[in-house]
XYZ file of C-alpha atoms in Angstrom:
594
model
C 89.565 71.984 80.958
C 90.789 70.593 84.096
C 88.369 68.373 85.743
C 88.140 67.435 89.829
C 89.572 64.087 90.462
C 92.034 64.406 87.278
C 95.764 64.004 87.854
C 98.376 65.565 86.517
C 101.637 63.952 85.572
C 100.408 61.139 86.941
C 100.680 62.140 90.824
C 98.722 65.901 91.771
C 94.849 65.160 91.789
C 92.843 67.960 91.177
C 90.279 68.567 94.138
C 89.377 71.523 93.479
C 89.822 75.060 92.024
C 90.922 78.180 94.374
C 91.797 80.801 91.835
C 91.532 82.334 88.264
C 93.838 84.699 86.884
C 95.541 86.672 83.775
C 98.831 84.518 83.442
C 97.144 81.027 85.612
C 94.327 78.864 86.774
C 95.424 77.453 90.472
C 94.112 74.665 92.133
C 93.719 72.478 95.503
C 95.420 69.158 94.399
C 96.739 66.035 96.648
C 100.772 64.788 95.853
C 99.802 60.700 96.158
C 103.292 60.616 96.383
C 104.319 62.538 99.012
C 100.688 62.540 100.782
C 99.930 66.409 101.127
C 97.968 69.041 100.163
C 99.606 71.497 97.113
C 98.734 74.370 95.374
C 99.016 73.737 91.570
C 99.507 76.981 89.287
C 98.663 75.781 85.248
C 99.528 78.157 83.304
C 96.709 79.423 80.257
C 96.700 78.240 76.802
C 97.960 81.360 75.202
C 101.188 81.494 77.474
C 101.609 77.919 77.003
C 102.030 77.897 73.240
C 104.674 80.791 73.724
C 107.582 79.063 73.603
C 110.413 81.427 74.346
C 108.348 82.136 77.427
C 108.050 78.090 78.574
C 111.928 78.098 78.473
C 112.158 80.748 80.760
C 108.968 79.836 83.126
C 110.750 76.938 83.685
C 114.036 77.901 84.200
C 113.107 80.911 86.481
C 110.173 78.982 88.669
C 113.317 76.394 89.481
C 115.426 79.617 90.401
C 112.411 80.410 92.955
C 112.649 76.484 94.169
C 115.658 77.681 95.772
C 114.309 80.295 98.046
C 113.722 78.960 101.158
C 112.288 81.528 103.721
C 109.150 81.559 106.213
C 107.588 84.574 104.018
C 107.795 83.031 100.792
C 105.539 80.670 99.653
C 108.070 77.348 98.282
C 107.746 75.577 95.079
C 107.879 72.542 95.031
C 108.425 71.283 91.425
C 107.717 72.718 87.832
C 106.920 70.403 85.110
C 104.536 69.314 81.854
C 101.417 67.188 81.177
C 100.467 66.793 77.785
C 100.643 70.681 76.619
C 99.887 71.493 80.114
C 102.761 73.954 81.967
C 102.448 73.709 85.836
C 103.846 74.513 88.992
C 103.712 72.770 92.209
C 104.032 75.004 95.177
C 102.902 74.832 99.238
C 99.152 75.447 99.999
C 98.797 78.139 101.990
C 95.393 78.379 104.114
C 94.968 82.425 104.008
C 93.902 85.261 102.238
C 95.199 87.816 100.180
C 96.339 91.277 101.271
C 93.953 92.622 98.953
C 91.287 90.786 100.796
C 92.424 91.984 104.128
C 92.616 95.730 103.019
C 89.167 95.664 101.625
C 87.624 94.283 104.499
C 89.456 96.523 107.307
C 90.207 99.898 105.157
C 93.182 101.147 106.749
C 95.565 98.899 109.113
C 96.770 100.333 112.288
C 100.679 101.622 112.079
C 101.991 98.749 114.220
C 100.428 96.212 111.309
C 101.925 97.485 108.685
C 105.108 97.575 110.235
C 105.084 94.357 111.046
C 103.760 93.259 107.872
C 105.661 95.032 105.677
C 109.061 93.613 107.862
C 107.868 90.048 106.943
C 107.716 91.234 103.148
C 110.952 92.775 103.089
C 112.784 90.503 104.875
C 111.164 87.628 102.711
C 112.591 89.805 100.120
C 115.831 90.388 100.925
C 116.826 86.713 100.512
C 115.405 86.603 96.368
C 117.922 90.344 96.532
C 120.532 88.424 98.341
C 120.598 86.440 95.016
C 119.657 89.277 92.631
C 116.662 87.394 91.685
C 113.760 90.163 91.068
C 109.957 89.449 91.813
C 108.777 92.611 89.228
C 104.943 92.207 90.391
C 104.875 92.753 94.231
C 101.279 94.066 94.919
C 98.669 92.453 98.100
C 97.175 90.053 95.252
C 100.433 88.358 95.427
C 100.586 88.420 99.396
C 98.969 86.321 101.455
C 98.619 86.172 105.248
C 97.113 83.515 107.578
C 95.603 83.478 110.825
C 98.615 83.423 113.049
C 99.358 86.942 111.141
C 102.322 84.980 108.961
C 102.930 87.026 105.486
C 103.750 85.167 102.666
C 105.297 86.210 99.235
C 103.740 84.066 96.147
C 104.381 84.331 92.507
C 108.177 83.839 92.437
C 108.502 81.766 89.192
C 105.728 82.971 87.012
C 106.347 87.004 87.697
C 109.873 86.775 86.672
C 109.906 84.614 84.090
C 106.370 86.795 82.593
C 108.536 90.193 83.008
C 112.241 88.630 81.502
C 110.216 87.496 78.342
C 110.181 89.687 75.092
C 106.685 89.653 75.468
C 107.020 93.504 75.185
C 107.152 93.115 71.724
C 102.752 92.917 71.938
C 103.227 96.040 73.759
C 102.095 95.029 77.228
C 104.038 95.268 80.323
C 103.147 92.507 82.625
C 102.105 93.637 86.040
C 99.287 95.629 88.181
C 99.820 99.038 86.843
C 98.582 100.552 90.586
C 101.957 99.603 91.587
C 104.395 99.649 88.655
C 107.450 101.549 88.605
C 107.804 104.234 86.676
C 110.929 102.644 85.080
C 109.074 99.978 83.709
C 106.200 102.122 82.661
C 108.579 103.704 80.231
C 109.526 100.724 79.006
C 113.491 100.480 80.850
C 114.325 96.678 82.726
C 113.891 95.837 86.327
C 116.316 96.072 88.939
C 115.836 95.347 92.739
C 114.783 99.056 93.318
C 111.970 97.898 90.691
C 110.677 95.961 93.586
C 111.760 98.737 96.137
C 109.127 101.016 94.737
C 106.145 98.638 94.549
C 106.566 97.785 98.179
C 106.684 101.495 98.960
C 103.205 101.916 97.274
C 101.796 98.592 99.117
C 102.680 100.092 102.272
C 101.253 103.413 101.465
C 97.963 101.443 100.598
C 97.855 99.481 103.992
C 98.488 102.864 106.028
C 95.817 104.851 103.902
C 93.375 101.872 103.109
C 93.555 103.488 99.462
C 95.463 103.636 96.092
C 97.816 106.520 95.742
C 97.086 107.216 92.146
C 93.688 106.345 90.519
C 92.513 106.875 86.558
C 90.354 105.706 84.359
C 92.515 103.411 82.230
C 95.720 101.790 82.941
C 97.755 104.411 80.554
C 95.956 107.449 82.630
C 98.204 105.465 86.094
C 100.987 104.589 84.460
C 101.200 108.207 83.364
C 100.740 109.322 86.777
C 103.541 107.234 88.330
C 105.908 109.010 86.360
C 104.956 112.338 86.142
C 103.021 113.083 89.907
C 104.210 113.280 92.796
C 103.039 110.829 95.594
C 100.624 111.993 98.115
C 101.843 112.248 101.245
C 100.368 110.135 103.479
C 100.802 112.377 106.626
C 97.479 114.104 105.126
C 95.695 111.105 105.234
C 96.949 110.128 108.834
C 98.288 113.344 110.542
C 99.840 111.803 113.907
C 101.857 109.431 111.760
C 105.745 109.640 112.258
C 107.743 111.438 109.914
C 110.376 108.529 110.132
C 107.387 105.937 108.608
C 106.345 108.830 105.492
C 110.363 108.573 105.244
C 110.307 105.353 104.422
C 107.934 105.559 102.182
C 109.112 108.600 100.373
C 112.232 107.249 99.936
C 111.034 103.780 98.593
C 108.636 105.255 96.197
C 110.849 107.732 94.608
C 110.783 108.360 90.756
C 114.629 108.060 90.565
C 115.553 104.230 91.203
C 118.732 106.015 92.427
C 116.802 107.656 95.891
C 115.134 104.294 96.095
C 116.882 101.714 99.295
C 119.688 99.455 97.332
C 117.543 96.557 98.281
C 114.557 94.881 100.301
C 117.283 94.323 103.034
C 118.248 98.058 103.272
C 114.630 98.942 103.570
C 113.982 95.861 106.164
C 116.487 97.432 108.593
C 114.864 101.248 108.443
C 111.900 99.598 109.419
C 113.197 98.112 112.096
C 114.009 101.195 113.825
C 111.342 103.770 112.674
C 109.076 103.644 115.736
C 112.207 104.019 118.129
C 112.412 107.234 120.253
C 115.543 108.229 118.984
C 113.709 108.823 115.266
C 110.782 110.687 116.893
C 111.944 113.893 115.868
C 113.365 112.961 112.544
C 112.781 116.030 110.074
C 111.523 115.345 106.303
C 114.004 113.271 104.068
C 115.251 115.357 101.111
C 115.873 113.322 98.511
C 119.829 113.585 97.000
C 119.071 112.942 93.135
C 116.806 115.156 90.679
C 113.339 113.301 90.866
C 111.475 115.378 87.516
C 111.736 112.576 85.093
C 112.904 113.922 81.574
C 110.054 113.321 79.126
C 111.581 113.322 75.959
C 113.139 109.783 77.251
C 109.135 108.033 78.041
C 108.389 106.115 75.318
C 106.359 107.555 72.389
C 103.562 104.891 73.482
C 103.180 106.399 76.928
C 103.424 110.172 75.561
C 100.970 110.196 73.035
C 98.298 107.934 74.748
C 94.567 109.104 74.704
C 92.622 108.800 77.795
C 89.580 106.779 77.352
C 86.054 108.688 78.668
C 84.722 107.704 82.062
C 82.215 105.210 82.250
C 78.909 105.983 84.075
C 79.530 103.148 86.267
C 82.860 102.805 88.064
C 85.121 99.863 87.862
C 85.323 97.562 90.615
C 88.459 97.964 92.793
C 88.968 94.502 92.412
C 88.528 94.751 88.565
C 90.910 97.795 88.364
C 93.757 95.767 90.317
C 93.760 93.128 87.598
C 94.555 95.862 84.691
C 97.383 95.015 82.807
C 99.445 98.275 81.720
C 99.428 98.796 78.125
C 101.817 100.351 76.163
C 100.244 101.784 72.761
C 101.769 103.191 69.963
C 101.574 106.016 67.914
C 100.348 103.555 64.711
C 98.229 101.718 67.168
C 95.988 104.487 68.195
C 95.650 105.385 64.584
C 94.028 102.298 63.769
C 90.594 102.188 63.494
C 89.205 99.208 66.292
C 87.682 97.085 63.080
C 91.214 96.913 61.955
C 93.149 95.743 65.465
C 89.839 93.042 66.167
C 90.439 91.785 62.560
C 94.635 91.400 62.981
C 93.912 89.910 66.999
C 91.868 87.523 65.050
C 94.336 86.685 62.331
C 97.228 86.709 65.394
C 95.282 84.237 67.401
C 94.562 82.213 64.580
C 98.275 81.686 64.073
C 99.311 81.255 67.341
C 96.779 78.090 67.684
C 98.046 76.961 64.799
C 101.711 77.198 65.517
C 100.807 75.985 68.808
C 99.023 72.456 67.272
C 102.383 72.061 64.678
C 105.157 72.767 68.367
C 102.939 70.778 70.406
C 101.569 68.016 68.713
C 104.378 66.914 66.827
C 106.918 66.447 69.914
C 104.303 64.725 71.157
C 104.555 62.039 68.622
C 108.133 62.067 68.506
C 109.574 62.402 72.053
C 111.200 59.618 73.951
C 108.863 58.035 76.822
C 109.015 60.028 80.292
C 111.181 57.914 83.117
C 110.486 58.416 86.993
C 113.649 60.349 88.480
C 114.894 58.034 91.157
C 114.670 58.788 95.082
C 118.281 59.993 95.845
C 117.541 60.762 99.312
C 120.181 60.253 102.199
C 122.619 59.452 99.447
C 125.717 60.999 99.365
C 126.447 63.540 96.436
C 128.599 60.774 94.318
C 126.110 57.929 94.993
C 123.498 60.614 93.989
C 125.071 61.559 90.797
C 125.913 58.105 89.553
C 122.450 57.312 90.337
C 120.577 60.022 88.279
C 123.227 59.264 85.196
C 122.689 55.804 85.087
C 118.903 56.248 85.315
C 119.678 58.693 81.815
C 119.350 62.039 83.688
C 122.217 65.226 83.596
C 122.751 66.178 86.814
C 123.498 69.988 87.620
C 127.133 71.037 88.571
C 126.082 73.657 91.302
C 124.044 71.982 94.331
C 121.685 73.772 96.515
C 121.891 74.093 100.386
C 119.099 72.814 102.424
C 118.624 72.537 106.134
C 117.417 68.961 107.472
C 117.157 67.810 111.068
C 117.275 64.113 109.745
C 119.397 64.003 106.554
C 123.218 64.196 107.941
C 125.296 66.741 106.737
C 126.649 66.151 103.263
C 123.668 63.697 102.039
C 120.893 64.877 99.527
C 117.469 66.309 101.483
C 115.617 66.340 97.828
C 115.669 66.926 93.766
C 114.471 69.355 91.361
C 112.423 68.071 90.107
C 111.121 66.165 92.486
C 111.634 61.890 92.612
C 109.062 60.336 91.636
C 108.578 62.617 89.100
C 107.944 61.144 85.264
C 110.700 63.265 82.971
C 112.552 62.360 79.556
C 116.205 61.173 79.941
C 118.537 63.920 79.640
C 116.411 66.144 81.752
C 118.504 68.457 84.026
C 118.005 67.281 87.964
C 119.521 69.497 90.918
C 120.716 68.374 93.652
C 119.883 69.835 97.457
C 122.613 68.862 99.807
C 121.748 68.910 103.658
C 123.836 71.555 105.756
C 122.875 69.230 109.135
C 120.893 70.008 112.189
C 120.274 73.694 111.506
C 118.949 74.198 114.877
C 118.921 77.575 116.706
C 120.003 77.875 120.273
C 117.322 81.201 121.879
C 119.115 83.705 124.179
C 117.985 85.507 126.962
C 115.351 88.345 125.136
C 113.965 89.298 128.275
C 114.800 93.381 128.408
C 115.110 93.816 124.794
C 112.915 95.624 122.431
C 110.158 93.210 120.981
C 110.532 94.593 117.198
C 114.157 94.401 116.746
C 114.338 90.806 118.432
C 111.031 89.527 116.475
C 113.045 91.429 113.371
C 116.720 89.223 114.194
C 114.386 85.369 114.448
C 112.515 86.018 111.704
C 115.969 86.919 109.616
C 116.660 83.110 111.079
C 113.432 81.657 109.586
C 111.644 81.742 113.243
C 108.321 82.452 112.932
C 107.613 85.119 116.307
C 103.993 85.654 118.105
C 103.931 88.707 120.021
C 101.682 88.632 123.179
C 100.679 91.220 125.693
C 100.527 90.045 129.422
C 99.919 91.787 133.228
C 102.795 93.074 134.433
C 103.816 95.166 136.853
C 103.348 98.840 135.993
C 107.255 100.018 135.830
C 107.799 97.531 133.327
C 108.345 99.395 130.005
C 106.361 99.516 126.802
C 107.724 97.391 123.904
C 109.912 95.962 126.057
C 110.316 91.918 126.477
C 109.115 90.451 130.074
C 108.803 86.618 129.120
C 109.951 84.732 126.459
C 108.746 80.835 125.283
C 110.609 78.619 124.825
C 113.261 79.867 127.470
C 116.916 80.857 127.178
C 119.317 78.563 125.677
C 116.370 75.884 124.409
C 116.857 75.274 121.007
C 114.477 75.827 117.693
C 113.882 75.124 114.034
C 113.208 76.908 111.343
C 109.888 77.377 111.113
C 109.303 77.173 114.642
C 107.242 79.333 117.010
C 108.886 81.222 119.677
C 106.372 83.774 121.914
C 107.308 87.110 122.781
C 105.609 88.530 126.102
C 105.253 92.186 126.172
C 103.617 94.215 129.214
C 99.929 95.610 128.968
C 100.449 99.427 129.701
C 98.023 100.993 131.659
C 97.196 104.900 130.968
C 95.386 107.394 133.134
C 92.026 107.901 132.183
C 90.239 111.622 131.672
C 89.405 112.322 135.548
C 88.203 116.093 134.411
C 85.051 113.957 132.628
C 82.935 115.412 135.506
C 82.629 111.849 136.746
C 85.609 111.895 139.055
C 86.142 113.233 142.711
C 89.059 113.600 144.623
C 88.411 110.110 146.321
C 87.704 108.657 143.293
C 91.189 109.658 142.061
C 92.659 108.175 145.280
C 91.078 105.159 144.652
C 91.903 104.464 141.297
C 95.552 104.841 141.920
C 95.834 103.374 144.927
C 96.771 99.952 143.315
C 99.559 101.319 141.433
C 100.566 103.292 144.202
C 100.437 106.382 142.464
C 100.471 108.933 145.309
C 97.656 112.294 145.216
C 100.284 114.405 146.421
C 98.560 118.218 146.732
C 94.850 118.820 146.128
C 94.349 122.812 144.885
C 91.010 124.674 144.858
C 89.491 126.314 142.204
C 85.817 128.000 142.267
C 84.125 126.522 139.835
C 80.283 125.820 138.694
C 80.612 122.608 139.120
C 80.101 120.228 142.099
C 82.343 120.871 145.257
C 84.859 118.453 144.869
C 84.584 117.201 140.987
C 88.136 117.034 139.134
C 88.793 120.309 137.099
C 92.556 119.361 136.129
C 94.849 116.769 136.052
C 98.981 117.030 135.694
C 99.450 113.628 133.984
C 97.587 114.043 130.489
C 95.202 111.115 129.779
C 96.777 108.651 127.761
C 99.819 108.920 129.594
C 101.692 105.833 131.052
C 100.929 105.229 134.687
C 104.056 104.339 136.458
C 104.336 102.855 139.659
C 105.773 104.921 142.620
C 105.215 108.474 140.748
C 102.862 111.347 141.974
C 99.985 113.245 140.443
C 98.659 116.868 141.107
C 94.874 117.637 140.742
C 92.660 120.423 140.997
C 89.269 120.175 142.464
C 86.019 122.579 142.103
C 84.809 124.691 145.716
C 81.760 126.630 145.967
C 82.154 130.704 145.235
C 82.447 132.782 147.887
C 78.856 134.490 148.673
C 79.978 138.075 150.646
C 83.093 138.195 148.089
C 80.929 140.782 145.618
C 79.314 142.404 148.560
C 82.680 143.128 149.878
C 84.389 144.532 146.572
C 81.067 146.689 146.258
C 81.767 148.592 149.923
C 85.148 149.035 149.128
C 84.783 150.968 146.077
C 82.081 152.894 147.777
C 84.095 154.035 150.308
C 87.152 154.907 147.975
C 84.534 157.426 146.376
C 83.529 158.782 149.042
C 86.995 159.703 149.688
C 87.939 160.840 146.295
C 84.497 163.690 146.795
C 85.953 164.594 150.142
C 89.771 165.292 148.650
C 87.480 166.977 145.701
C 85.684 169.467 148.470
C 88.841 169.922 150.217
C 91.014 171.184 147.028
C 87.896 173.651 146.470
């Protein structure tokens, strides 16, 4: 048990714990070495004792050390403690999606497009180097108070799903958002991730699941037999171009999913822009029934488990693990698969004591990695080999402002770190002042320059300001910092955007002609013709209005109203004498013809 004040590998004390899960315990721990807060990820007994799957946890959380991007949460270093597997990544002072969609229900559109563009361009860098997350869902998002989205889990959710851990019959993963190519049991490709981001953003828009059951098998089933509710019956007025989107992401067929995050980054971009307000209904070019003579037997001839009277917790059902069972295994009575879990865990504890125990007694004495810093990549490498380390043949690109070009920024792992000689170290060689030089933004379209920085690791906040009423919606007015000033990743730049008046609803009853007159006076918005109507209202209330409320109220255009006048008294009177006399004249003609 991990105790507060304990360190691990002699540098990350433990002050706290901030999370339980499935595959890891996380907590709040200080780097005396470095002198900053970290998050540290240990993973549980049962995974540590897996061998097979320690190889690869390692080797794929150092893959994830090399993703550097504002959206994704960094790791920081990956290493052992007596029997203990852990990984060292930034502490992130947020919440998770989850958290956020619980406590709000649905987000409004202009949310989850934003959100959802941090996530998939976040994304599209792990795509850009085929490296598959395989458990995107909002437990595994997290978002601070500026609004910032970041991507966590890199390391552990690939290394869980590349594992032959299949071979218990589990699939790793929140079945509420699992493809339906891994709920058969086929591999993971970037579409894999495609389709669980489609479902996240179907769950921000809605503030619900798509598909609900009541056991994981029931989902799983669901995702690859049903079709997806449309969302434009949850929120009618959405655009067709955003259920596009989404149709297209969440399709059964990986091959009518986007290529990758990237693809699906830059529809977003552009599916609230006038030109796509009429877009009709994607049809989807490749057969989406799934053929179910190819879904695993497991799948197919799974029994739904009864209802209970009291229904799961949300929270609880997110944390289901999808379960694959077999024919033989649903033929067994439960006595039976308690008594072999027992015998199973008995053996893996005891396998575990014989790997663990005994390389403890016979492994060489762990050796601090030196501090290669500023060094260049020769001085580095002789360094590391004469300390008794193997340095890695392909370096990794890092940006420093300090570190010149060509010199080493850092090491994985980490110096300072305690490792046995032999251990494999990379090396992170500094491309130089990475600075970005801002251009003019002013005129542009807020989302698709907020959508460009961000792709450059600038973090944007969009802001709304008083401007002048013919400045148009969406559209840039100020920028900070100013043109040609330049940034870092990471940075802040602020995006000004105009607040957009709209006319209110004069025909409330509340409104007169002067009051109209009034109120747009200070846009000058000219009352160009006043028409009568009779009306029981008061003389002079506003009936109707040209410019529907909501509308945009631009400066220098006109507006035509109707106002309410008293009926005419002598007008029925009047119509009364004149049909009189038109019958008196029809009896004379009558008289006359006789």
């Amino acid at each position: 048990m991990i105790m507060k004040g304990q360190k691990i590998s002699d540098r990350y004390q433990i002050m706290k714990s901030i999370g339980e899960g499935g595959m890891a315990n996380v907590y709040l721990a200080y780097d005396t070495i470095l002198d900053r807060d970290v998050a540290v990820k240990i993973l549980r007994g049962d995974l540590s004792g897996d061998e097979k799957f320690v190889r690869r946890f390692q080797r794929e959380a150092l893959s994830a050390s090399s993703l550097t991007h504002p959206n994704i949460v960094e790791v920081y270093d990956v290493g052992e403690d007596h029997g203990m597997y852990y990984i060292v990544m930034e502490y992130i002072e947020g919440r998770h999606l989850k958290d956020l969609i619980k406590k709000r229900g649905k987000l409004t559109v202009s949310e989850v497009i934003d959100i959802m563009l941090q996530i998939t361009d976040g994304m599209s860098v792990a795509h850009d180097s085929y490296i598959i997350h395989r458990d995107i869902k909002p437990q595994n998002i997290m978002i601070l108070e500026n609004g910032l989205v970041k991507i966590t889990d890199f390391g552990i959710s690939m290394a869980m799903n590349a594992t032959q851990l299949t071979q218990t019959n589990s699939v790793m993963g929140s079945v509420h958002y699992l493809p339906p190519e891994q709920a058969s049991g086929k591999g993971s490709s970037l579409q894999s991730d495609i389709y669980s981001m489609g479902i996240v953003m179907y769950e921000l828009l809605a503030g619900k699941l798509p598909y609900k059951g009541d056991n994981a098998v029931e989902i799983a089933l669901k995702h690859l037999k049903e079709p997806l509710p449309s969302i434009k019956d949850e929120i009618p007025s959405l655009p067709q171009s955003i259920e596009n989107i989404i149709i297209r992401a969440t399709a059964k067929n990986p091959k009518n999913r986007y290529a990758d995050a990237r693809e699906m980054h830059n529809d977003l971009m552009t599916c609230l822009d006038e030109s796509r307000a009429k877009e009709p209904k994607i049809e989807l070019p490749y057969p989406e029934n799934i053929d179910e003579t190819k879904i695993t037997k497991v799948l197919k001839n799974a029994k739904p488990v009864e209802k209970k009277k009291e229904d799961a917790k949300e929270s609880e059902e997110d944390e289901i693990i999808a379960r694959q069972i077999t024919q033989n295994d649903l033929k067994k009575d439960n006595k039976i698969i308690i008594i072999l879990a027992s015998i199973f865990t008995f053996l893996v504890v005891a396998i575990t004591t014989v790997v663990l125990l005994v390389p403890a007694l016979t492994t060489n004495k762990e050796i601090l990695i030196p501090d290669v810093t500023n060094q260049t990549v020769e001085e580095a490498i002789k360094t590391l080999q004469d300390a008794g380390f193997n340095v890695a043949t392909d370096q990794q690109p890092a940006s420093s402002d300090e570190i010149p070009y060509g010199n080493i920024v850092k090491t994985s792992p980490l110096a300072g770190t305690k490792r046995t000689k032999g251990t494999q170290v990379t090396l992170f060689v500094s491309e130089g002042d990475a600075k970005i030089t801002l251009e003019n933004y002013v005129g542009q379209n807020y989302l698709e320059i907020k959508g460009k920085l961000e792709t450059l690791g600038v973090q944007v906040i969009i802001e709304k300001k008083d401007a002048k009423s013919t400045a148009e919606e969406n559209i840039i007015i100020e920028q900070s910092p100013k043109e040609n000033e330049k940034v870092s990743k990471g940075d802040y730049v602020t995006l000004y955007i105009p607040e957009v008046d709209k006319y209110p609803d004069f025909t409330n009853g509340s409104y007169t002609y002067d009051d109209v007159v009034s109120f747009l006076e200070k846009y000058n918005v000219k009352v160009n013709k006043v028409e009568e109507e009779t009306s029981s209202k008061n003389p002079g209330i506003v009936l109707k209005q040209s410019r529907a409320k909501g509308t945009r109220i631009v400066e220098g255009t006109s507006i035509t109203i109707t106002v309410a006048k008293k009926p005419e008294k002598n007008s029925n009177n009047n119509d009364n004498n004149n049909n009189n006399n038109n019958n008196d004249n029809d009896e004379d003609e009558e008289t006359r013809l006789d």
